[in-house]
mmCIF file of C-alpha atoms in Angstrom:
data_model
loop_
_atom_site.group_PDB
_atom_site.id
_atom_site.type_symbol
_atom_site.label_atom_id
_atom_site.label_comp_id
_atom_site.label_asym_id
_atom_site.label_seq_id
_atom_site.Cartn_x
_atom_site.Cartn_y
_atom_site.Cartn_z
ATOM 1 C CA MET I 242 -0.153 0.389 -0.346
ATOM 2 C CA GLY I 243 2.983 2.573 0.806
ATOM 3 C CA ARG I 244 3.622 5.056 3.282
ATOM 4 C CA GLN I 245 0.952 7.247 4.276
ATOM 5 C CA ARG I 246 2.813 10.906 4.419
ATOM 6 C CA PRO I 247 1.042 13.697 5.302
ATOM 7 C CA GLY I 248 1.491 16.612 2.429
ATOM 8 C CA THR I 249 2.781 16.065 -0.698
ATOM 9 C CA PRO I 250 6.021 14.265 -1.325
ATOM 10 C CA THR I 251 8.872 16.090 -3.312
ATOM 11 C CA LEU I 252 12.247 15.212 -5.989
ATOM 12 C CA GLU I 253 14.888 15.081 -3.028
ATOM 13 C CA GLU I 254 11.930 12.539 -0.534
ATOM 14 C CA VAL I 255 12.140 10.467 -3.868
ATOM 15 C CA ALA I 256 16.412 10.830 -4.339
ATOM 16 C CA ALA I 257 16.617 10.084 -0.369
ATOM 17 C CA LEU I 258 14.809 6.920 -0.378
ATOM 18 C CA ALA I 259 16.355 5.894 -3.778
ATOM 19 C CA GLY I 260 20.033 6.405 -2.415
ATOM 20 C CA VAL I 261 20.317 8.612 -5.194
ATOM 21 C CA GLY I 262 21.009 12.112 -6.442
ATOM 22 C CA ARG I 263 17.772 14.815 -7.128
ATOM 23 C CA GLY I 264 19.422 14.481 -11.317
ATOM 24 C CA THR I 265 19.267 10.677 -11.241
ATOM 25 C CA VAL I 266 15.603 10.806 -10.383
ATOM 26 C CA SER I 267 14.983 13.587 -12.605
ATOM 27 C CA ARG I 268 16.696 10.852 -15.950
ATOM 28 C CA VAL I 269 14.568 8.151 -14.510
ATOM 29 C CA ILE I 270 11.133 9.912 -14.897
ATOM 30 C CA ASN I 271 12.146 12.123 -18.236
ATOM 31 C CA ASN I 272 12.986 8.009 -19.388
ATOM 32 C CA ALA I 273 16.499 9.331 -20.365
ATOM 33 C CA ALA I 274 19.034 7.182 -21.594
ATOM 34 C CA GLY I 275 22.298 6.457 -18.846
ATOM 35 C CA VAL I 276 20.918 5.028 -15.875
ATOM 36 C CA ARG I 277 21.178 2.020 -14.789
ATOM 37 C CA ARG I 278 18.836 -0.341 -14.812
ATOM 38 C CA SER I 279 19.343 -1.091 -10.856
ATOM 39 C CA THR I 280 19.586 2.441 -10.430
ATOM 40 C CA ARG I 281 16.659 2.590 -12.520
ATOM 41 C CA VAL I 282 14.476 -0.055 -10.661
ATOM 42 C CA ALA I 283 14.712 1.239 -7.738
ATOM 43 C CA VAL I 284 13.599 5.291 -7.914
ATOM 44 C CA GLU I 285 10.873 3.524 -9.500
ATOM 45 C CA ARG I 286 9.847 1.153 -6.584
ATOM 46 C CA ALA I 287 10.863 4.439 -4.183
ATOM 47 C CA ILE I 288 8.460 7.012 -6.661
ATOM 48 C CA THR I 289 5.827 4.048 -5.955
ATOM 49 C CA GLU I 290 6.295 3.838 -2.023
ATOM 50 C CA LEU I 291 5.774 7.442 -1.618
ATOM 51 C CA GLY I 292 3.039 8.290 -3.942
ATOM 52 C CA TYR I 293 5.044 10.423 -6.178
ATOM 53 C CA VAL I 294 3.581 12.550 -8.588
ATOM 54 C CA PRO I 295 6.128 14.006 -11.165
ATOM 55 C CA ASN I 296 5.842 18.185 -11.730
ATOM 56 C CA LEU I 297 4.589 18.410 -14.974
ATOM 57 C CA ALA I 298 6.324 22.101 -15.467
ATOM 58 C CA ALA I 299 8.910 20.832 -14.624
ATOM 59 C CA ARG I 300 9.248 17.831 -17.195
ATOM 60 C CA SER I 301 8.369 19.911 -19.849
ATOM 61 C CA LEU I 302 11.542 21.628 -19.322
ATOM 62 C CA ALA I 303 13.676 18.755 -19.292
ATOM 63 C CA GLY I 304 11.827 16.778 -21.579
ATOM 64 C CA ARG I 305 9.861 19.466 -24.194
ATOM 65 C CA ARG I 306 6.929 17.805 -23.128
ATOM 66 C CA ALA I 307 3.512 19.041 -21.777
ATOM 67 C CA ASP I 308 1.725 15.880 -22.733
ATOM 68 C CA ALA I 309 -0.863 18.592 -23.113
ATOM 69 C CA VAL I 310 -2.874 20.447 -26.982
ATOM 70 C CA ALA I 311 -4.493 23.992 -27.358
ATOM 71 C CA LEU I 312 -7.767 23.653 -29.154
ATOM 72 C CA VAL I 313 -7.901 27.944 -29.568
ATOM 73 C CA MET I 314 -10.993 29.408 -30.405
ATOM 74 C CA THR I 315 -10.488 33.023 -31.784
ATOM 75 C CA GLU I 316 -14.221 34.414 -33.275
ATOM 76 C CA PRO I 317 -14.793 37.705 -31.463
ATOM 77 C CA ASP I 318 -18.281 37.599 -30.956
ATOM 78 C CA TRP I 319 -19.792 35.251 -27.678
ATOM 79 C CA ARG I 320 -22.776 34.251 -29.612
ATOM 80 C CA GLN I 321 -20.542 32.441 -32.394
ATOM 81 C CA PHE I 322 -19.792 29.563 -29.276
ATOM 82 C CA GLY I 323 -23.139 28.525 -29.035
ATOM 83 C CA GLU I 324 -23.243 27.620 -32.454
ATOM 84 C CA PRO I 325 -23.447 23.513 -33.004
ATOM 85 C CA PHE I 326 -20.168 23.947 -35.330
ATOM 86 C CA PHE I 327 -17.561 24.684 -32.008
ATOM 87 C CA SER I 328 -19.665 22.090 -29.940
ATOM 88 C CA ALA I 329 -18.842 19.860 -32.904
ATOM 89 C CA VAL I 330 -14.892 20.749 -33.589
ATOM 90 C CA VAL I 331 -13.960 19.819 -29.901
ATOM 91 C CA GLY I 332 -16.007 16.759 -30.154
ATOM 92 C CA ALA I 333 -13.764 15.475 -33.179
ATOM 93 C CA VAL I 334 -10.585 16.823 -31.574
ATOM 94 C CA GLY I 335 -11.264 15.496 -28.151
ATOM 95 C CA ASP I 336 -11.855 11.727 -29.510
ATOM 96 C CA ALA I 337 -9.173 11.743 -31.960
ATOM 97 C CA LEU I 338 -6.851 12.403 -28.752
ATOM 98 C CA THR I 339 -8.623 9.631 -26.765
ATOM 99 C CA ASP I 340 -6.131 6.939 -25.703
ATOM 100 C CA THR I 341 -3.237 8.988 -26.752
ATOM 101 C CA GLY I 342 -2.769 10.182 -23.092
ATOM 102 C CA VAL I 343 -2.839 13.645 -24.429
ATOM 103 C CA GLN I 344 -4.485 16.496 -22.259
ATOM 104 C CA LEU I 345 -7.035 18.953 -24.982
ATOM 105 C CA LEU I 346 -6.681 22.456 -22.966
ATOM 106 C CA LEU I 347 -9.461 24.726 -24.644
ATOM 107 C CA THR I 348 -8.935 28.768 -24.934
ATOM 108 C CA LEU I 349 -10.488 31.463 -26.604
ATOM 109 C CA VAL I 350 -8.115 34.096 -27.880
ATOM 110 C CA ARG I 351 -10.501 37.123 -29.539
ATOM 111 C CA THR I 352 -7.897 40.198 -28.694
ATOM 112 C CA ASP I 353 -4.417 41.148 -29.558
ATOM 113 C CA VAL I 354 -3.425 41.528 -25.302
ATOM 114 C CA GLU I 355 -5.025 37.612 -25.457
ATOM 115 C CA ARG I 356 -2.123 36.829 -28.793
ATOM 116 C CA ARG I 357 0.157 37.800 -27.147
ATOM 117 C CA HIS I 358 -0.816 36.773 -23.888
ATOM 118 C CA PHE I 359 -1.510 33.333 -25.486
ATOM 119 C CA VAL I 360 1.430 32.652 -27.163
ATOM 120 C CA GLU I 361 3.765 33.805 -24.220
ATOM 121 C CA TYR I 362 1.953 31.210 -22.170
ATOM 122 C CA ALA I 363 2.319 28.606 -24.857
ATOM 123 C CA ARG I 364 6.263 29.206 -25.407
ATOM 124 C CA GLY I 365 6.572 29.074 -21.782
ATOM 125 C CA GLY I 366 6.418 25.048 -22.555
ATOM 126 C CA ARG I 367 2.583 24.392 -21.056
ATOM 127 C CA VAL I 368 1.675 22.770 -24.544
ATOM 128 C CA ASP I 369 3.780 20.533 -27.420
ATOM 129 C CA GLY I 370 1.179 22.407 -30.484
ATOM 130 C CA VAL I 371 -1.378 24.147 -31.422
ATOM 131 C CA LEU I 372 -5.267 23.695 -32.650
ATOM 132 C CA LEU I 373 -7.190 26.795 -34.547
ATOM 133 C CA MET I 374 -10.438 27.366 -35.690
ATOM 134 C CA SER I 375 -12.439 29.865 -37.188
ATOM 135 C CA VAL I 376 -9.708 32.018 -37.920
ATOM 136 C CA HIS I 377 -10.392 35.101 -39.767
ATOM 137 C CA ALA I 378 -8.665 36.984 -42.907
ATOM 138 C CA GLU I 379 -6.304 38.980 -40.767
ATOM 139 C CA ASP I 380 -5.521 37.299 -37.860
ATOM 140 C CA PRO I 381 -1.907 37.121 -37.369
ATOM 141 C CA LEU I 382 -2.141 34.956 -34.324
ATOM 142 C CA PRO I 383 -0.957 31.711 -37.108
ATOM 143 C CA ASP I 384 1.742 33.870 -38.045
ATOM 144 C CA MET I 385 3.148 34.898 -33.876
ATOM 145 C CA LEU I 386 3.118 30.932 -33.234
ATOM 146 C CA SER I 387 4.876 30.129 -36.481
ATOM 147 C CA GLU I 388 7.029 32.536 -35.941
ATOM 148 C CA ALA I 389 7.485 31.480 -32.033
ATOM 149 C CA GLY I 390 8.480 28.027 -33.208
ATOM 150 C CA LEU I 391 5.080 26.131 -31.696
ATOM 151 C CA PRO I 392 3.851 23.644 -34.012
ATOM 152 C CA THR I 393 -0.121 25.267 -35.064
ATOM 153 C CA VAL I 394 -2.150 23.106 -37.339
ATOM 154 C CA LEU I 395 -5.256 24.735 -38.403
ATOM 155 C CA LEU I 396 -8.924 24.198 -39.100
ATOM 156 C CA GLY I 397 -9.711 26.097 -41.795
ATOM 157 C CA ARG I 398 -7.685 28.575 -43.644
ATOM 158 C CA ARG I 399 -6.865 32.283 -44.210
ATOM 159 C CA SER I 400 -6.604 32.523 -47.718
ATOM 160 C CA GLY I 401 -5.448 30.438 -50.743
ATOM 161 C CA ASP I 402 -1.917 31.052 -49.780
ATOM 162 C CA GLU I 403 -2.070 30.166 -46.439
ATOM 163 C CA ALA I 404 1.273 28.967 -44.844
ATOM 164 C CA VAL I 405 0.285 27.323 -41.946
ATOM 165 C CA THR I 406 -0.577 22.934 -41.815
ATOM 166 C CA TYR I 407 -4.180 23.459 -42.367
ATOM 167 C CA VAL I 408 -7.720 21.195 -42.654
ATOM 168 C CA ASP I 409 -10.272 21.970 -44.861
ATOM 169 C CA ALA I 410 -13.524 20.639 -46.432
ATOM 170 C CA ASP I 411 -14.157 21.038 -50.599
ATOM 171 C CA ASN I 412 -15.904 23.748 -49.644
ATOM 172 C CA VAL I 413 -15.870 25.152 -53.019
ATOM 173 C CA GLY I 414 -17.285 21.622 -54.377
ATOM 174 C CA GLY I 415 -19.615 21.327 -52.073
ATOM 175 C CA ALA I 416 -21.706 24.282 -52.738
ATOM 176 C CA ARG I 417 -20.866 23.335 -56.389
ATOM 177 C CA SER I 418 -22.380 20.074 -56.221
ATOM 178 C CA ALA I 419 -26.085 22.228 -53.705
ATOM 179 C CA VAL I 420 -25.990 23.644 -56.468
ATOM 180 C CA ALA I 421 -26.121 21.257 -59.431
ATOM 181 C CA HIS I 422 -28.623 18.926 -57.160
ATOM 182 C CA LEU I 423 -31.190 22.248 -56.903
ATOM 183 C CA VAL I 424 -31.275 22.127 -60.912
ATOM 184 C CA ARG I 425 -32.084 18.937 -61.415
ATOM 185 C CA THR I 426 -34.531 19.069 -58.926
ATOM 186 C CA GLY I 427 -35.704 21.988 -61.523
ATOM 187 C CA ARG I 428 -35.142 25.112 -59.729
ATOM 188 C CA THR I 429 -33.944 28.381 -61.554
ATOM 189 C CA ALA I 430 -33.627 31.495 -59.349
ATOM 190 C CA ILE I 431 -30.947 29.932 -57.122
ATOM 191 C CA GLY I 432 -30.409 32.361 -53.955
ATOM 192 C CA THR I 433 -27.566 32.054 -51.119
ATOM 193 C CA ILE I 434 -27.284 33.748 -47.690
ATOM 194 C CA THR I 435 -23.166 33.187 -47.403
ATOM 195 C CA GLY I 436 -20.999 33.728 -44.060
ATOM 196 C CA PRO I 437 -18.546 36.924 -43.556
ATOM 197 C CA PRO I 438 -16.426 37.795 -45.969
ATOM 198 C CA ASP I 439 -13.341 38.035 -44.240
ATOM 199 C CA MET I 440 -13.316 34.128 -43.543
ATOM 200 C CA TYR I 441 -12.043 31.954 -46.609
ATOM 201 C CA VAL I 442 -14.497 29.537 -45.870
ATOM 202 C CA ALA I 443 -17.060 31.200 -46.680
ATOM 203 C CA ARG I 444 -15.688 33.482 -49.890
ATOM 204 C CA SER I 445 -15.177 29.755 -50.435
ATOM 205 C CA ARG I 446 -19.222 28.684 -50.552
ATOM 206 C CA LEU I 447 -19.967 31.414 -52.318
ATOM 207 C CA ARG I 448 -17.180 30.589 -54.957
ATOM 208 C CA GLY I 449 -18.841 27.368 -55.206
ATOM 209 C CA TYR I 450 -22.357 28.722 -55.416
ATOM 210 C CA ARG I 451 -21.275 31.149 -58.666
ATOM 211 C CA GLU I 452 -19.406 28.058 -60.412
ATOM 212 C CA GLY I 453 -22.867 26.328 -60.090
ATOM 213 C CA LEU I 454 -24.633 28.253 -61.237
ATOM 214 C CA GLU I 455 -22.416 29.427 -64.055
ATOM 215 C CA ARG I 456 -22.073 25.516 -65.510
ATOM 216 C CA ALA I 457 -25.531 25.698 -65.303
ATOM 217 C CA GLY I 458 -25.812 28.124 -67.534
ATOM 218 C CA LEU I 459 -27.926 30.517 -65.170
ATOM 219 C CA GLU I 460 -27.429 33.935 -64.425
ATOM 220 C CA ILE I 461 -25.263 35.477 -61.144
ATOM 221 C CA ARG I 462 -27.625 38.080 -59.485
ATOM 222 C CA PRO I 463 -26.769 40.672 -56.690
ATOM 223 C CA SER I 464 -29.764 40.351 -55.197
ATOM 224 C CA ARG I 465 -29.606 37.048 -54.575
ATOM 225 C CA ILE I 466 -26.391 37.137 -52.994
ATOM 226 C CA ILE I 467 -27.445 38.457 -49.184
ATOM 227 C CA GLU I 468 -24.595 38.210 -46.593
ATOM 228 C CA GLY I 469 -24.910 35.730 -42.560
ATOM 229 C CA ASP I 470 -22.790 35.614 -40.261
ATOM 230 C CA PHE I 471 -23.224 31.532 -39.766
ATOM 231 C CA THR I 472 -25.981 31.807 -37.049
ATOM 232 C CA GLN I 473 -29.546 31.049 -36.887
ATOM 233 C CA GLU I 474 -31.021 35.034 -36.170
ATOM 234 C CA SER I 475 -28.351 35.978 -39.532
ATOM 235 C CA GLY I 476 -30.167 33.385 -41.807
ATOM 236 C CA ARG I 477 -33.826 34.359 -40.705
ATOM 237 C CA ARG I 478 -33.037 37.738 -41.448
ATOM 238 C CA ALA I 479 -30.976 37.099 -44.260
ATOM 239 C CA THR I 480 -34.254 35.115 -45.693
ATOM 240 C CA ALA I 481 -36.802 37.662 -45.020
ATOM 241 C CA GLU I 482 -34.873 40.058 -46.782
ATOM 242 C CA LEU I 483 -33.803 38.022 -49.890
ATOM 243 C CA ILE I 484 -37.583 37.361 -50.354
ATOM 244 C CA ALA I 485 -38.819 40.650 -50.251
ATOM 245 C CA ARG I 486 -35.666 41.555 -53.076
ATOM 246 C CA ALA I 487 -35.876 38.927 -55.228
ATOM 247 C CA PRO I 488 -39.462 37.494 -54.433
ATOM 248 C CA GLU I 489 -38.887 35.373 -57.781
ATOM 249 C CA VAL I 490 -36.665 33.164 -56.006
ATOM 250 C CA ASP I 491 -37.716 29.197 -55.816
ATOM 251 C CA ALA I 492 -34.294 27.332 -53.475
ATOM 252 C CA VAL I 493 -32.299 28.605 -51.115
ATOM 253 C CA LEU I 494 -28.355 27.733 -51.245
ATOM 254 C CA ALA I 495 -27.522 28.196 -47.106
ATOM 255 C CA ALA I 496 -23.765 28.747 -46.098
ATOM 256 C CA SER I 497 -24.369 26.907 -42.653
ATOM 257 C CA ASP I 498 -26.703 24.530 -41.294
ATOM 258 C CA THR I 499 -27.608 26.608 -38.526
ATOM 259 C CA MET I 500 -28.393 29.786 -41.413
ATOM 260 C CA ALA I 501 -30.385 27.028 -43.283
ATOM 261 C CA ALA I 502 -32.688 26.955 -40.059
ATOM 262 C CA GLY I 503 -33.465 29.757 -39.986
ATOM 263 C CA ALA I 504 -34.557 30.042 -43.650
ATOM 264 C CA LEU I 505 -36.971 27.484 -42.871
ATOM 265 C CA GLU I 506 -38.189 29.538 -40.455
ATOM 266 C CA ALA I 507 -38.576 32.862 -41.935
ATOM 267 C CA LEU I 508 -39.895 31.336 -45.126
ATOM 268 C CA ARG I 509 -42.826 30.078 -42.847
ATOM 269 C CA ALA I 510 -43.332 33.445 -41.891
ATOM 270 C CA ALA I 511 -44.134 34.362 -45.139
ATOM 271 C CA GLY I 512 -46.336 31.372 -46.234
ATOM 272 C CA ARG I 513 -43.758 30.278 -48.576
ATOM 273 C CA ARG I 514 -44.178 26.330 -48.920
ATOM 274 C CA VAL I 515 -41.085 24.262 -48.520
ATOM 275 C CA PRO I 516 -39.553 23.006 -50.730
ATOM 276 C CA GLN I 517 -43.095 23.098 -52.886
ATOM 277 C CA ASP I 518 -42.469 26.755 -53.665
ATOM 278 C CA VAL I 519 -38.975 27.115 -52.771
ATOM 279 C CA ALA I 520 -36.287 24.461 -51.664
ATOM 280 C CA VAL I 521 -33.431 24.685 -48.411
ATOM 281 C CA ILE I 522 -29.549 23.464 -48.757
ATOM 282 C CA GLY I 523 -27.803 23.806 -45.590
ATOM 283 C CA PHE I 524 -23.984 22.913 -44.961
ATOM 284 C CA ASP I 525 -22.454 21.105 -42.261
ATOM 285 C CA ASP I 526 -24.940 18.312 -41.621
ATOM 286 C CA PHE I 527 -24.422 18.961 -38.342
ATOM 287 C CA PRO I 528 -27.154 17.098 -35.825
ATOM 288 C CA LEU I 529 -29.826 19.698 -36.162
ATOM 289 C CA ALA I 530 -29.866 19.192 -40.284
ATOM 290 C CA GLN I 531 -31.830 16.117 -39.117
ATOM 291 C CA HIS I 532 -34.724 18.269 -36.919
ATOM 292 C CA THR I 533 -36.102 20.907 -38.555
ATOM 293 C CA GLU I 534 -38.988 20.465 -40.456
ATOM 294 C CA PRO I 535 -38.806 19.501 -43.145
ATOM 295 C CA ARG I 536 -35.837 17.992 -42.385
ATOM 296 C CA LEU I 537 -32.905 19.660 -44.045
ATOM 297 C CA THR I 538 -30.539 18.524 -47.678
ATOM 298 C CA THR I 539 -27.792 19.849 -47.144
ATOM 299 C CA VAL I 540 -23.656 19.247 -47.731
ATOM 300 C CA ARG I 541 -21.879 16.990 -45.176
ATOM 301 C CA GLN I 542 -18.495 17.841 -43.581
ATOM 302 C CA PRO I 543 -17.018 14.470 -42.219
ATOM 303 C CA MET I 544 -16.225 16.253 -38.898
ATOM 304 C CA GLU I 545 -14.638 13.142 -37.389
ATOM 305 C CA GLU I 546 -11.843 12.665 -40.427
ATOM 306 C CA MET I 547 -11.159 16.428 -40.026
ATOM 307 C CA GLY I 548 -10.838 16.427 -36.182
ATOM 308 C CA ARG I 549 -8.225 12.762 -36.556
ATOM 309 C CA THR I 550 -6.333 14.315 -39.558
ATOM 310 C CA MET I 551 -5.918 17.713 -37.574
ATOM 311 C CA VAL I 552 -4.381 15.799 -34.369
ATOM 312 C CA GLN I 553 -2.659 13.847 -37.025
ATOM 313 C CA LEU I 554 -1.021 16.751 -38.314
ATOM 314 C CA LEU I 555 0.156 18.357 -35.294
ATOM 315 C CA PHE I 556 1.591 15.509 -33.655
ATOM 316 C CA ASP I 557 3.598 14.968 -37.399
ATOM 317 C CA VAL I 558 4.664 18.822 -37.125
ATOM 318 C CA MET I 559 5.673 17.878 -33.979
ATOM 319 C CA ARG I 560 7.957 15.441 -34.575
ATOM 320 C CA ASP I 561 8.898 16.945 -38.033
ATOM 321 C CA THR I 562 11.479 20.038 -37.474
ATOM 322 C CA SER I 563 11.951 20.770 -40.767
ATOM 323 C CA GLY I 564 9.276 23.708 -41.008
ATOM 324 C CA ALA I 565 7.907 22.706 -44.417
ATOM 325 C CA TRP I 566 3.761 22.910 -43.766
ATOM 326 C CA ARG I 567 0.880 20.321 -45.044
ATOM 327 C CA HIS I 568 -2.402 21.017 -46.573
ATOM 328 C CA VAL I 569 -5.042 18.294 -46.137
ATOM 329 C CA ILE I 570 -8.544 19.392 -48.370
ATOM 330 C CA LEU I 571 -11.315 17.057 -46.983
ATOM 331 C CA ARG I 572 -14.302 15.914 -49.250
ATOM 332 C CA THR I 573 -17.912 16.844 -48.832
ATOM 333 C CA GLU I 574 -20.844 14.772 -49.381
ATOM 334 C CA LEU I 575 -24.345 15.546 -50.413
ATOM 335 C CA VAL I 576 -26.566 14.758 -48.358
ATOM 336 C CA GLU I 577 -30.372 15.016 -49.507
ATOM 337 C CA ARG I 578 -33.690 15.187 -47.249
ATOM 338 C CA ALA I 579 -37.190 17.040 -47.290
ATOM 339 C CA SER I 580 -36.305 19.866 -47.947
ATOM 340 C CA THR I 581 -35.396 19.738 -51.378
#
């Protein structure tokens, strides 16, 4: 059972009980080479008997490992954290870290002061790497982390020329396939609700919408393009504006499921039937899409695969000191339901 001792056992007490120096105990804890087997056994026996728990901060200084990664959310608007996207990412990354022995630290970084504080915190050896999500176009945090030599992986990217390792979905192809589906079902006046223009994901989905219309030989009308911010309320507001500006619209492609849910509410309030009068397609395929009325046709992002890939790439970057970045784009899939 070991000794019952008051207080927390120290490294010095372990060393005294094992009959070795403090540095030898540190080498055993960090699994360093050059320690005789008999000495290692004695130290491990002393650790067990005293119930000593190694100081992780000290281990990080000695072995450069904290056994923790940070998942950083950079969205400046608090309302965004209630959206399904964030919980989906946290769940996917958490699942990917299961059985790795690595802890996940969740933090918010939204201002210049918070950026500087986080970089200092991460450089202090408290995390082994950083996962970033919801990064806007001008956010300098990925570059600050890269310049500090901290392994970093983005979910999505800030631009087409991103110079930091990232994992993304094929947003252009997904939106293009959604438009093609609407055209096949006879829709010709297709509107869209975009995300914020300072996010590459929003611009990519808008690009896919435009390309889909061009391939179908349909006119791109600015009156049918309305900006949202990925929230349900913005989807409701944008759809009301859309049908007021372009009452001929017979389909709506929303750049997220939450905005599509808002679109359904606005259409219902306006007396438009879905899908008889107006078809609706979302993007993401979160559980929300199966609980709307009617259930949403949507473009599925492979969230679990994205989480696994982010973690794997981060581990790869942590092992690879060359500084080369990697870009991975995963396929999307159109899921047909009752809203079209």
